[in-house]
PDB file of C-alpha atoms (C1' of nucleotides) in Angstrom:
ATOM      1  CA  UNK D   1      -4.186 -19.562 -96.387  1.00 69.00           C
ATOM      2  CA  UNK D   2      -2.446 -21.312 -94.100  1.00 94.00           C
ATOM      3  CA  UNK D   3      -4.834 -22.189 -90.401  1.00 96.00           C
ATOM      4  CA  UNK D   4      -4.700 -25.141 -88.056  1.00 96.00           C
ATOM      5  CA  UNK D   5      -5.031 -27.717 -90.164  1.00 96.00           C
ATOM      6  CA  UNK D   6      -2.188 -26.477 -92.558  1.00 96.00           C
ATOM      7  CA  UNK D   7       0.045 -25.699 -89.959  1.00 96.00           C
ATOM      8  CA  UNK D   8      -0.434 -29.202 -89.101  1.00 96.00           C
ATOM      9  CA  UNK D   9       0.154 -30.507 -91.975  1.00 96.00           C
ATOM     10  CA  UNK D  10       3.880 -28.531 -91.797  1.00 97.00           C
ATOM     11  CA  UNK D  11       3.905 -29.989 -88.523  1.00 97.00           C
ATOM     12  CA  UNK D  12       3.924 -33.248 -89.951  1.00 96.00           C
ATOM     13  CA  UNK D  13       6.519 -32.134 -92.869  1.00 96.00           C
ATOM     14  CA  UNK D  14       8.817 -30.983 -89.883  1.00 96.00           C
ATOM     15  CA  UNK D  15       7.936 -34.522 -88.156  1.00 96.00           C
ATOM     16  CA  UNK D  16       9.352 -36.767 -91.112  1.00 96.00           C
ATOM     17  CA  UNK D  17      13.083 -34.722 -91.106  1.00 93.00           C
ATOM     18  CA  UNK D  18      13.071 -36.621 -87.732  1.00 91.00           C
ATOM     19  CA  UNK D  19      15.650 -35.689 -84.657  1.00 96.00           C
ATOM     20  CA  UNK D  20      18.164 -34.187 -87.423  1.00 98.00           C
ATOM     21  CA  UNK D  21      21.082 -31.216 -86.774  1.00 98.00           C
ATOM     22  CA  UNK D  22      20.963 -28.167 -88.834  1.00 98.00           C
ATOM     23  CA  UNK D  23      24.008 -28.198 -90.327  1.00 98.00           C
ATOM     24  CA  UNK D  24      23.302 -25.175 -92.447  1.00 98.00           C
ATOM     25  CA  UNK D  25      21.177 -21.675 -92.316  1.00 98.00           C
ATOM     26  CA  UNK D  26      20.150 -20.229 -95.751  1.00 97.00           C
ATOM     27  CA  UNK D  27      18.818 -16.886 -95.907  1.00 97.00           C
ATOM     28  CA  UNK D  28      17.608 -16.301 -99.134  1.00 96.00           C
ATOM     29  CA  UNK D  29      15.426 -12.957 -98.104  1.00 95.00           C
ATOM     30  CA  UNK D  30      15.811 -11.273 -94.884  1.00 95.00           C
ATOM     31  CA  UNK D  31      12.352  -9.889 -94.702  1.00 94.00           C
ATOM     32  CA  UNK D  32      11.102 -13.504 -92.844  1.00 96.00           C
ATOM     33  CA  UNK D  33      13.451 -12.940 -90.047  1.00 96.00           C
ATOM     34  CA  UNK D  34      10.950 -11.367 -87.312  1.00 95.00           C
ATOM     35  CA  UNK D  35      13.075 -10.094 -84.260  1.00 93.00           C
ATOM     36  CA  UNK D  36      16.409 -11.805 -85.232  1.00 95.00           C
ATOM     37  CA  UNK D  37      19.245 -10.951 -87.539  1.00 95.00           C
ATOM     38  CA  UNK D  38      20.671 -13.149 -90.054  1.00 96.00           C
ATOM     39  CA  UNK D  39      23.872 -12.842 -88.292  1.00 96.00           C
ATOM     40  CA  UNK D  40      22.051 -14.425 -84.927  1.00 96.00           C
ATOM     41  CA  UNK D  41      19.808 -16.863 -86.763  1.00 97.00           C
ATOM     42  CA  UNK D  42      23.074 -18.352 -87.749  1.00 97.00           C
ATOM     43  CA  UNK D  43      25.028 -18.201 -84.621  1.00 97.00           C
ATOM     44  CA  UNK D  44      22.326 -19.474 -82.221  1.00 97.00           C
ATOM     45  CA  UNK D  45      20.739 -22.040 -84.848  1.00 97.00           C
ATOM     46  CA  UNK D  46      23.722 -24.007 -86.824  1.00 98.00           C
ATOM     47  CA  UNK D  47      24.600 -26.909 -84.879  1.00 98.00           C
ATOM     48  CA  UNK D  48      21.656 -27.563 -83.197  1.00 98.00           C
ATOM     49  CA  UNK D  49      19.613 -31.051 -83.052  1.00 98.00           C
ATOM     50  CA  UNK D  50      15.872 -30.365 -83.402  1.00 98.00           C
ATOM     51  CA  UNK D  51      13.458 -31.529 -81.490  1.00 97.00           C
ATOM     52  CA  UNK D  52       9.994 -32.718 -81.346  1.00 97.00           C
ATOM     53  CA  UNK D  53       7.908 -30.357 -82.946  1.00 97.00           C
ATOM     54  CA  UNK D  54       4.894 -28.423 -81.447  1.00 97.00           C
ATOM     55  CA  UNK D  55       1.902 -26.736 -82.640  1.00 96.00           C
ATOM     56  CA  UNK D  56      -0.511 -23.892 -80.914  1.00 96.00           C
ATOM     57  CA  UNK D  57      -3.053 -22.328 -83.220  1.00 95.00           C
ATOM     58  CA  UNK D  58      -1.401 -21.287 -86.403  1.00 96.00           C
ATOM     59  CA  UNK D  59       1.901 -21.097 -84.823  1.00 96.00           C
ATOM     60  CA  UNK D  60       4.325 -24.039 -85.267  1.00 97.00           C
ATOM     61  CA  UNK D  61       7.356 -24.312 -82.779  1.00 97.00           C
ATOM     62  CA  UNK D  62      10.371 -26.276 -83.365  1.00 97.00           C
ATOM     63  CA  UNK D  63      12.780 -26.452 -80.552  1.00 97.00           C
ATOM     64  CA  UNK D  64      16.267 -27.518 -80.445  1.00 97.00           C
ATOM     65  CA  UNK D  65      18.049 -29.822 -77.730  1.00 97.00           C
ATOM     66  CA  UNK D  66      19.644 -27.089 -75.040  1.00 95.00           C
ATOM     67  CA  UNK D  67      18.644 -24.404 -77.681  1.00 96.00           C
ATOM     68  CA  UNK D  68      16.294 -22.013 -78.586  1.00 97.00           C
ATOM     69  CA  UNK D  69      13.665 -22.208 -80.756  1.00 97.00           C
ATOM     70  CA  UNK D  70      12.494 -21.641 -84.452  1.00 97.00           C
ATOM     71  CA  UNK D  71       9.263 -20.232 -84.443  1.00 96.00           C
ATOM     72  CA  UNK D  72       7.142 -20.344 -87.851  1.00 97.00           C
ATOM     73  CA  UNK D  73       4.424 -18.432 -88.617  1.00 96.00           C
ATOM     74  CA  UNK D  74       2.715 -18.726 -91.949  1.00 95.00           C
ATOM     75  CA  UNK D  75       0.763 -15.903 -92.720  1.00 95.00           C
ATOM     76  CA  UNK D  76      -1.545 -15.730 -95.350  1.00 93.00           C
ATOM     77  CA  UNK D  77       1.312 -17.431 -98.368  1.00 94.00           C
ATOM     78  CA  UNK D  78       3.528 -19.202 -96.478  1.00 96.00           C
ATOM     79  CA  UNK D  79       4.346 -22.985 -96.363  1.00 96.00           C
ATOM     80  CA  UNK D  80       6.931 -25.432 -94.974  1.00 97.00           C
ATOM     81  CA  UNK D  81       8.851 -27.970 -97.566  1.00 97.00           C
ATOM     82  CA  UNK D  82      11.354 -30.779 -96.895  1.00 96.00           C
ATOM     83  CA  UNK D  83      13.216 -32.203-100.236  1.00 96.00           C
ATOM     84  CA  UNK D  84      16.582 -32.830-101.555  1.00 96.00           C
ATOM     85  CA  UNK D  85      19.467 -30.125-101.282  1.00 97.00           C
ATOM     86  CA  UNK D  86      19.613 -30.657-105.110  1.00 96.00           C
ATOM     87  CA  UNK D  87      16.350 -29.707-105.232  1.00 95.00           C
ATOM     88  CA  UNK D  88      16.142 -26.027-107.258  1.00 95.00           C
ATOM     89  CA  UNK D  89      14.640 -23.480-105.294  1.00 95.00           C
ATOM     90  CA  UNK D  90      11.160 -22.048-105.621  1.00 94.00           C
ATOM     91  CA  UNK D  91      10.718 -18.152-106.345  1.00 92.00           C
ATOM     92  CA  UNK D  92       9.374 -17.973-102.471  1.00 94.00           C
ATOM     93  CA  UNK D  93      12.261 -20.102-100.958  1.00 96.00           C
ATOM     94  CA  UNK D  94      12.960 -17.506 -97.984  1.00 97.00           C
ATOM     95  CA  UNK D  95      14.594 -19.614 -95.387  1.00 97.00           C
ATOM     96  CA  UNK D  96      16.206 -23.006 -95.874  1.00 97.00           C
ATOM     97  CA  UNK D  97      17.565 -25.233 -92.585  1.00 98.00           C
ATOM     98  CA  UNK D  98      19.820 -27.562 -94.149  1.00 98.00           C
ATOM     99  CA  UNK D  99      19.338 -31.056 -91.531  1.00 98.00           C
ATOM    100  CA  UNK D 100      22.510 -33.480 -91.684  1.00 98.00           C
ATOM    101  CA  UNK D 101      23.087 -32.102 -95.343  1.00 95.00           C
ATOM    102  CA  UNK D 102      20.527 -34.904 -96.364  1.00 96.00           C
ATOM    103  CA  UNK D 103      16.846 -32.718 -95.665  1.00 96.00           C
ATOM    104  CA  UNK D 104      16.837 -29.096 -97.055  1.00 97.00           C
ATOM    105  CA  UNK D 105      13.949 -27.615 -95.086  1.00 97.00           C
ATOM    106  CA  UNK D 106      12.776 -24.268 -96.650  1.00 97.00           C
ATOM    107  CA  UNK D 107      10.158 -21.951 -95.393  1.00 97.00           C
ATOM    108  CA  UNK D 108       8.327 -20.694 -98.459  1.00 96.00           C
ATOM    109  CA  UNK D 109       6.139 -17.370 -98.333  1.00 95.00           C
ATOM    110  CA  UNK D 110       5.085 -14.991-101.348  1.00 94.00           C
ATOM    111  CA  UNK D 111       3.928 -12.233 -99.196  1.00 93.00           C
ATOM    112  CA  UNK D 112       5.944 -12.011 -96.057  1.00 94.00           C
ATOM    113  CA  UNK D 113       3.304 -10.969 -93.697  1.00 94.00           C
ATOM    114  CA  UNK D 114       4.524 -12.797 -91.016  1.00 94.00           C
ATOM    115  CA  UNK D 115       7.727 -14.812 -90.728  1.00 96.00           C
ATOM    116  CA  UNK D 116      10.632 -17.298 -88.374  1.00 97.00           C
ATOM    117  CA  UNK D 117      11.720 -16.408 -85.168  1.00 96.00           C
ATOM    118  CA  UNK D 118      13.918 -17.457 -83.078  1.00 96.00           C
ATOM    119  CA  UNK D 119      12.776 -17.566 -79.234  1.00 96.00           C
ATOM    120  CA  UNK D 120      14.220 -18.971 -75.964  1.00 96.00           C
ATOM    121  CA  UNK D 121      11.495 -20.173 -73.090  1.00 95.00           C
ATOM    122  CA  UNK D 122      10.382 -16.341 -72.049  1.00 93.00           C
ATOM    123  CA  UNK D 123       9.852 -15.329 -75.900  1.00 94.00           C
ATOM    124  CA  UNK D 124       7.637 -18.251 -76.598  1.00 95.00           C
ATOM    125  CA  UNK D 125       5.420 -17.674 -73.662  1.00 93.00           C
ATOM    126  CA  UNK D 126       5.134 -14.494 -74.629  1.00 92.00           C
ATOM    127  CA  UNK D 127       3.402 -15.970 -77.863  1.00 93.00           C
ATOM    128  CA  UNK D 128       1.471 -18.183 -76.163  1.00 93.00           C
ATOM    129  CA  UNK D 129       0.339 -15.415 -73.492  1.00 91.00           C
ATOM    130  CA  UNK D 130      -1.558 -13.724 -76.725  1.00 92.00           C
ATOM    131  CA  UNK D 131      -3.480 -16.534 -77.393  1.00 93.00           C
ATOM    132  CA  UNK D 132      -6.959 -18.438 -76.493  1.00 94.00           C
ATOM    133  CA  UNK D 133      -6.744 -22.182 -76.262  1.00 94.00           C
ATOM    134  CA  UNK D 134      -5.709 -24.675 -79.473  1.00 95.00           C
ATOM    135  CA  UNK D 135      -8.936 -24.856 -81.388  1.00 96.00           C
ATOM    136  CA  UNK D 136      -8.440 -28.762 -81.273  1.00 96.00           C
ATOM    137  CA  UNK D 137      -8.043 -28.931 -77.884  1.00 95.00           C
ATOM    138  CA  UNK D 138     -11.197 -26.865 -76.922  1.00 95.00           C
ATOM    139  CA  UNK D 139     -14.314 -28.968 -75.384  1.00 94.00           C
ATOM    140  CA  UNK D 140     -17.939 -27.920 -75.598  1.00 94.00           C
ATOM    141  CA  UNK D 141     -18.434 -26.399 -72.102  1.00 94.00           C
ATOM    142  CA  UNK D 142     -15.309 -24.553 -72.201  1.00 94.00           C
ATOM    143  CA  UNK D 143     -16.081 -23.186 -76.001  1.00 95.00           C
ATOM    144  CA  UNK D 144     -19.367 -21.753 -74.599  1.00 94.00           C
ATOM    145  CA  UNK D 145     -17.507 -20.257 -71.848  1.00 92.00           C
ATOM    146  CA  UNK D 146     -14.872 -18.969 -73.886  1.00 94.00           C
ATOM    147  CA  UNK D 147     -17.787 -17.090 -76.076  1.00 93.00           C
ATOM    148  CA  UNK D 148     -20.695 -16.832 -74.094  1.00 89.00           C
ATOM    149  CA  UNK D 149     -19.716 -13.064 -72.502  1.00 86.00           C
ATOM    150  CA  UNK D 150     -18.724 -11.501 -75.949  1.00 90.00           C
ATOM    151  CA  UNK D 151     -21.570  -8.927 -77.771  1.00 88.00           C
ATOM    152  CA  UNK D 152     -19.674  -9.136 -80.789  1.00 91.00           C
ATOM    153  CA  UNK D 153     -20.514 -11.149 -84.050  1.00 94.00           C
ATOM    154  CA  UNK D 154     -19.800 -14.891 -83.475  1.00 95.00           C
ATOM    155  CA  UNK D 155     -17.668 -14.832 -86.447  1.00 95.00           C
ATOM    156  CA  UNK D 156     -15.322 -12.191 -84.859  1.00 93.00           C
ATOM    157  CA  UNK D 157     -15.025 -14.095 -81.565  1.00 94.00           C
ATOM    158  CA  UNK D 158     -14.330 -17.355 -83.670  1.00 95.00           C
ATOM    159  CA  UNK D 159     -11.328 -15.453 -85.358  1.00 94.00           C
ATOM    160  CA  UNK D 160      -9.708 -13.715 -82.834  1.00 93.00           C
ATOM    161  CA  UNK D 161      -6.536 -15.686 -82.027  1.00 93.00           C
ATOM    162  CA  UNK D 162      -6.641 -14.497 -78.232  1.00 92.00           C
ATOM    163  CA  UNK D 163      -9.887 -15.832 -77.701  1.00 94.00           C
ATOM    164  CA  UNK D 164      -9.886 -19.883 -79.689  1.00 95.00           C
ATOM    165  CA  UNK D 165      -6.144 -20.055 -81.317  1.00 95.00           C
ATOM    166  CA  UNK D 166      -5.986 -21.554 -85.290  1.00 96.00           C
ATOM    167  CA  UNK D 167      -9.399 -20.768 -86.048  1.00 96.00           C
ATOM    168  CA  UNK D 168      -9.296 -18.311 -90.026  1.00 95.00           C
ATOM    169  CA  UNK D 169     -11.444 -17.137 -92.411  1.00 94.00           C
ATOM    170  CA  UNK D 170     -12.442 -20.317 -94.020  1.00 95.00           C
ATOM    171  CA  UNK D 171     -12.720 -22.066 -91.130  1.00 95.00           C
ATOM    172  CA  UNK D 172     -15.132 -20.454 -89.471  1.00 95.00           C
ATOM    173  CA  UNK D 173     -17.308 -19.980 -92.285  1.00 95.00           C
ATOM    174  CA  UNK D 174     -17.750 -23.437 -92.650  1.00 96.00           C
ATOM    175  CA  UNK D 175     -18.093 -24.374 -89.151  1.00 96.00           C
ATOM    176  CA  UNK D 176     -20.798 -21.578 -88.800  1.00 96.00           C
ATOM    177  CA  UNK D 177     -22.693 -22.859 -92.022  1.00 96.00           C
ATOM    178  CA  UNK D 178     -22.466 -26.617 -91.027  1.00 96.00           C
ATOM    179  CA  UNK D 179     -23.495 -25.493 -87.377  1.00 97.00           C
ATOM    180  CA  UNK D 180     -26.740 -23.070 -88.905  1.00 96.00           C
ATOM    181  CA  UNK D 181     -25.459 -20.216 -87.274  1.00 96.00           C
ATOM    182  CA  UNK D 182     -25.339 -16.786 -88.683  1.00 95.00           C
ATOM    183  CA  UNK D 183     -22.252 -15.529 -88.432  1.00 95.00           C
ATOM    184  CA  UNK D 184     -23.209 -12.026 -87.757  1.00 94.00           C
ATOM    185  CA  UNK D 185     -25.541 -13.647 -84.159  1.00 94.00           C
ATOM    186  CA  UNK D 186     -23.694 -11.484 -81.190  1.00 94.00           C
ATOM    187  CA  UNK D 187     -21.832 -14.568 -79.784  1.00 94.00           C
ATOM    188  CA  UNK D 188     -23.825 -13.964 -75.950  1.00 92.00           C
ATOM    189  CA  UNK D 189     -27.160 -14.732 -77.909  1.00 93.00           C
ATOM    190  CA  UNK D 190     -26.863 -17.940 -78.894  1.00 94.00           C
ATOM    191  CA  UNK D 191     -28.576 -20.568 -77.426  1.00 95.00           C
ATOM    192  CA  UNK D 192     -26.893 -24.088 -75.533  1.00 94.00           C
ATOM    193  CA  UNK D 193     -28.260 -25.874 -78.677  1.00 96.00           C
ATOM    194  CA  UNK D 194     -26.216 -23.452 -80.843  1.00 95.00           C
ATOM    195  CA  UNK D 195     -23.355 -23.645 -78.347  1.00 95.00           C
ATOM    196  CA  UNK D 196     -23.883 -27.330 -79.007  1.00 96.00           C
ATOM    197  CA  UNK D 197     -24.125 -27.459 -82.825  1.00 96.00           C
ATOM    198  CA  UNK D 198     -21.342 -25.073 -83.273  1.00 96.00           C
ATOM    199  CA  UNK D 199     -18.660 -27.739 -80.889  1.00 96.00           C
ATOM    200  CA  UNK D 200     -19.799 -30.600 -83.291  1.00 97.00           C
ATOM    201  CA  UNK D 201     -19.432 -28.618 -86.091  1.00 96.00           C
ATOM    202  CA  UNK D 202     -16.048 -27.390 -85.104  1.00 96.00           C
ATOM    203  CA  UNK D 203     -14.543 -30.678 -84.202  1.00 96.00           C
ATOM    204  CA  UNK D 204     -15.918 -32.210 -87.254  1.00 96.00           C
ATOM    205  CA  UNK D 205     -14.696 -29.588 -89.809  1.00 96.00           C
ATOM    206  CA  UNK D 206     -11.214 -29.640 -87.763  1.00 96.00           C
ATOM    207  CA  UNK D 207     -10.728 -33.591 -87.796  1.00 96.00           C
ATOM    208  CA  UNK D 208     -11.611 -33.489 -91.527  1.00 96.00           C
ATOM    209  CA  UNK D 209      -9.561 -30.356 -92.767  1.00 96.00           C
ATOM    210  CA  UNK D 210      -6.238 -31.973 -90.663  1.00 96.00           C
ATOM    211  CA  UNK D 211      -6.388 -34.934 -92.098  1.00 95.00           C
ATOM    212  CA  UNK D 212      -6.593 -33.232 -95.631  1.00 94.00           C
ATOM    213  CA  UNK D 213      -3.733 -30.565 -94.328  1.00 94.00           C
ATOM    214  CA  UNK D 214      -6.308 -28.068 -95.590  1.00 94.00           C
ATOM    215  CA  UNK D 215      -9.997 -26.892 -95.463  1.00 94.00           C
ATOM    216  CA  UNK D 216     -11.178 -29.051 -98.393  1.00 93.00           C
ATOM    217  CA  UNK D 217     -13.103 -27.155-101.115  1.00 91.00           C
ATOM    218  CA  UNK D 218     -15.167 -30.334-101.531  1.00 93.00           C
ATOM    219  CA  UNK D 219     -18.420 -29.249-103.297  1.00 94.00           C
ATOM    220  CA  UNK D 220     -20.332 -30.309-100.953  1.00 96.00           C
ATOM    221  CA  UNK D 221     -18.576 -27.526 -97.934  1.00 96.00           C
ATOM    222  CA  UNK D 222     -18.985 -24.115 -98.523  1.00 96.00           C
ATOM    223  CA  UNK D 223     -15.746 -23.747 -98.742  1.00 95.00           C
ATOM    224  CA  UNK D 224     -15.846 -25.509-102.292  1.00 94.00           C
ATOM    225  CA  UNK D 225     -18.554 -23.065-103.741  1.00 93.00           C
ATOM    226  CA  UNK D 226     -17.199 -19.365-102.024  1.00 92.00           C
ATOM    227  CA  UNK D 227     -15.512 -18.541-105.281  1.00 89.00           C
ATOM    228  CA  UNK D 228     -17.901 -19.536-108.298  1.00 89.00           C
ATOM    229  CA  UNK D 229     -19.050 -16.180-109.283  1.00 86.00           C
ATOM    230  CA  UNK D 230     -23.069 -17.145-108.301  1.00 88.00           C
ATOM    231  CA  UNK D 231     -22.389 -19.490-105.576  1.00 92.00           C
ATOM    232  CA  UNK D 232     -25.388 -21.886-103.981  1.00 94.00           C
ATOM    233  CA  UNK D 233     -25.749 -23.341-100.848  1.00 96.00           C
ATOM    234  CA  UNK D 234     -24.588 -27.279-101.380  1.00 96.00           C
ATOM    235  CA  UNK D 235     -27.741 -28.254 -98.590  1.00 96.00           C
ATOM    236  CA  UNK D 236     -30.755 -25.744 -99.392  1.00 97.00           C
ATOM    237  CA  UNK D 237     -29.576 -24.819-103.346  1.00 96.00           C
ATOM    238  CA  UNK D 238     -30.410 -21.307-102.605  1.00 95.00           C
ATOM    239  CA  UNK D 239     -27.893 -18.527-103.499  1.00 94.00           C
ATOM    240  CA  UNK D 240     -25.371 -17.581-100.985  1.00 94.00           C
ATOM    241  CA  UNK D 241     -24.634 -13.989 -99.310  1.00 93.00           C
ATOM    242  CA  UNK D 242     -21.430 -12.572 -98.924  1.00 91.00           C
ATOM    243  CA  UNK D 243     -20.526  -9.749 -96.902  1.00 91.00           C
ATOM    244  CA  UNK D 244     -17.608  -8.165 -94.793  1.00 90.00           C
ATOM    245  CA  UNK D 245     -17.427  -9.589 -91.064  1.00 92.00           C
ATOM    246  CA  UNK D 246     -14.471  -8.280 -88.732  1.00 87.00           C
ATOM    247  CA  UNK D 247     -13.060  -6.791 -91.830  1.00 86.00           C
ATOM    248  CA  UNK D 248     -13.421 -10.531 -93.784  1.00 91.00           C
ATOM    249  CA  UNK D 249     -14.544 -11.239 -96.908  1.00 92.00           C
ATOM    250  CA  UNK D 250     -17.677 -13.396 -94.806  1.00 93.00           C
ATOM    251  CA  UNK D 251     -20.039 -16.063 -97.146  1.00 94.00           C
ATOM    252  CA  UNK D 252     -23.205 -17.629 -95.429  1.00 95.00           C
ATOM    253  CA  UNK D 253     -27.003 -18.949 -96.386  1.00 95.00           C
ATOM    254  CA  UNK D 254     -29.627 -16.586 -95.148  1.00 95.00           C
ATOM    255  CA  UNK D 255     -31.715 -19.660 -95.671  1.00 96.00           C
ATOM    256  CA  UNK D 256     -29.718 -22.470 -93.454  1.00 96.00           C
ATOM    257  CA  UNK D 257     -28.262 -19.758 -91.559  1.00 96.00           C
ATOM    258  CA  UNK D 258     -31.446 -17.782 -89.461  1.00 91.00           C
TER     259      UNK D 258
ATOM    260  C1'  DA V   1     -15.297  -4.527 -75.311  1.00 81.35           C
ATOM    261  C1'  DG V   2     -15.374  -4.640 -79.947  1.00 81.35           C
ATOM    262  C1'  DC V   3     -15.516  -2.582 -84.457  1.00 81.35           C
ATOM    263  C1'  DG V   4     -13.421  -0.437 -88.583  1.00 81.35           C
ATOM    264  C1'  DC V   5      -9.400   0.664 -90.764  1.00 81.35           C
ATOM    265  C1'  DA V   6      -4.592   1.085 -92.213  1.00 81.35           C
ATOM    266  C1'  DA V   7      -0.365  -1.092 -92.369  1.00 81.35           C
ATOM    267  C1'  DC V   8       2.720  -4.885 -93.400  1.00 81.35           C
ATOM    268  C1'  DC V   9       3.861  -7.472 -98.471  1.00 81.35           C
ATOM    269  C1'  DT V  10       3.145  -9.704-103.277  1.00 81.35           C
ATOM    270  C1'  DG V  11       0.704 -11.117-107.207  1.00 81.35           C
ATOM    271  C1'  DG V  12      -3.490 -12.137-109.885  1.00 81.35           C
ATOM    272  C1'  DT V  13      -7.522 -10.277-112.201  1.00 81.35           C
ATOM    273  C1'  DC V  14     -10.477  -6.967-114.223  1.00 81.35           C
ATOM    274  C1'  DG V  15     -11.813  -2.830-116.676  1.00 81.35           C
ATOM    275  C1'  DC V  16     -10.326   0.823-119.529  1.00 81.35           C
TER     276       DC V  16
ATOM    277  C1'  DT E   1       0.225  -4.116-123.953  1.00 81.35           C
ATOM    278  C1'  DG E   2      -0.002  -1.134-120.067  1.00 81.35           C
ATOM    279  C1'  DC E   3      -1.830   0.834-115.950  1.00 81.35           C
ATOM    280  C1'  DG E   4      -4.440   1.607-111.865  1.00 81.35           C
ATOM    281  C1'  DA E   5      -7.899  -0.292-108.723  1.00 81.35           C
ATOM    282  C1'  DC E   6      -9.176  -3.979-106.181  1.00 81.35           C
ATOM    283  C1'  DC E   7      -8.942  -8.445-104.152  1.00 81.35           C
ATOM    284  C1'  DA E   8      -6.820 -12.497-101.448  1.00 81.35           C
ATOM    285  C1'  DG E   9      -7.527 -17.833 -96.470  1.00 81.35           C
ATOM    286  C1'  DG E  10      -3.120 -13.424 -91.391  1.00 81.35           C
ATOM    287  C1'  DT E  11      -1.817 -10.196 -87.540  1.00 81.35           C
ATOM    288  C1'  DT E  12      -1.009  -5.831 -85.200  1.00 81.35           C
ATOM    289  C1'  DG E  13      -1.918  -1.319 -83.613  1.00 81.35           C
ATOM    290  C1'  DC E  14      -4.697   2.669 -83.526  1.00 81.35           C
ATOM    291  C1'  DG E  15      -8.817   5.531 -82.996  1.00 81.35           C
ATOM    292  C1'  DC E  16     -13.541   5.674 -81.868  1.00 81.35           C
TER     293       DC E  16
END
DNA sequence: AGCGCAACCTGGTCGC
DNA sequence: TGCGACCAGGTTGCGC
């Protein structure tokens, strides 16, 4: 589930606890904890005063003052919530930060594909040494540069973290639909005006999708028609196609799509 | 270089 | 009601 514009929206969650010290480390299921122990989490993390919060792609960094940092990443299930301590716990509550013992920040996640770390400087350039540049932050030139050598399917180069960070599934369906490009085009073949369409489209479907903190399934986007059973294209009417891209459940209009 | 696939996990749905 | 098969918006690592 969770791309850019969701792990924005956590961003945000993480933004309203404010400047606040974790004064408590909850783990509720060890199975989130990527590269750290419990034991460690606790040690290095109680105590600390968070800082300003940072996104790249669909990884969300929160660093502490003279600490190290909490790195989130949400998989496919997972979410970031900030209530009450009083508040009861969720079935997928893995990880709560208790901040001041006012905020009870928990890290929700039904499937635990991915998970928290915690990093100092050299660990989190190490994540950001796997990946392309922040979706948001890419312009047109450089997006066409970025693509333009790759044989591959569009779609693939679109979702492959090392090449555009924060770009998923849904995402790039919709930005390939809006844009009229066929998802399965070998990324080298399209043309400046496709280069062209595809920037618009991707800036427009970003700005949108962040301020909604998710890819809206408005009816009039794809996204809001890929799961009726016979699904039509909200600009032509004509059916839809759906097919496997890069391993991806992939759904496009053979007729708006060329 | 880039694709397909399995693996990591859990839970919902569908057909029998 | 139960059970297996299959599917789901993510990433990694492997073989080809």
């Amino acid at each position: 589930m969770p791309e850019l514009p969701d792990v924005e929206g956590f961003r945000q969650v993480l933004m309203a606890c404010g400047r606040r010290c974790v004064t408590d480390i909850e783990v509720r299921d060890a199975g989130v904890l990527q590269g750290v122990t419990e034991k460690r989490l606790r040690k290095e993390g109680e105590g600390r005063r968070l800082g300003r919060a940072w996104r790249h792609g669909k990884w969300l960094f929160a660093p502490t003052d003279g600490g190290p940092t909490f790195v989130f990443h949400f998989g496919m299930t997972g979410s970031l919530w900030c209530c009450s301590p009083d508040e009861p716990f969720a079935a997928h509550d893995r990880l709560v930060l208790t901040l001041d013992d006012v905020c009870s920040l928990r890290f929700r996640d039904q499937r635990k594909l991915q998970g928290v770390q915690l990093a100092d400087d050299a660990a989190v350039d190490r994540i950001l040494e796997r990946l392309g540049p922040d979706a948001l932050a890419v312009d047109r030139a450089e997006l066409k540069e970025l693509l333009s050598g790759r044989r591959g399917a569009v779609k693939s180069a679109l979702m492959d973290q090392s090449v555009i960070a924060g770009l998923g599934n849904l995402l790039c369906d919709e930005i390939l639909w809006r844009a009229r490009v066929a998802p399965r085009t070998p990324a080298r073949d399209l043309s400046g005006a496709a280069y062209r369409r595809l920037h618009v489209a991707m800036g427009r479907v970003l700005r949108t999708s962040v301020s909604a903190g998710c890819v809206p399934p408005r009816r009039s986007w794809l996204t809001g028609r890929r799961d009726d059973s016979e699904p039509l294209c909200p600009r032509c009417g004509r059916p839809l196609c759906s097919g496997r891209i890069a391993g991806r459940r992939t759904v496009w209009c053979p007729h708006c799509q060329p």
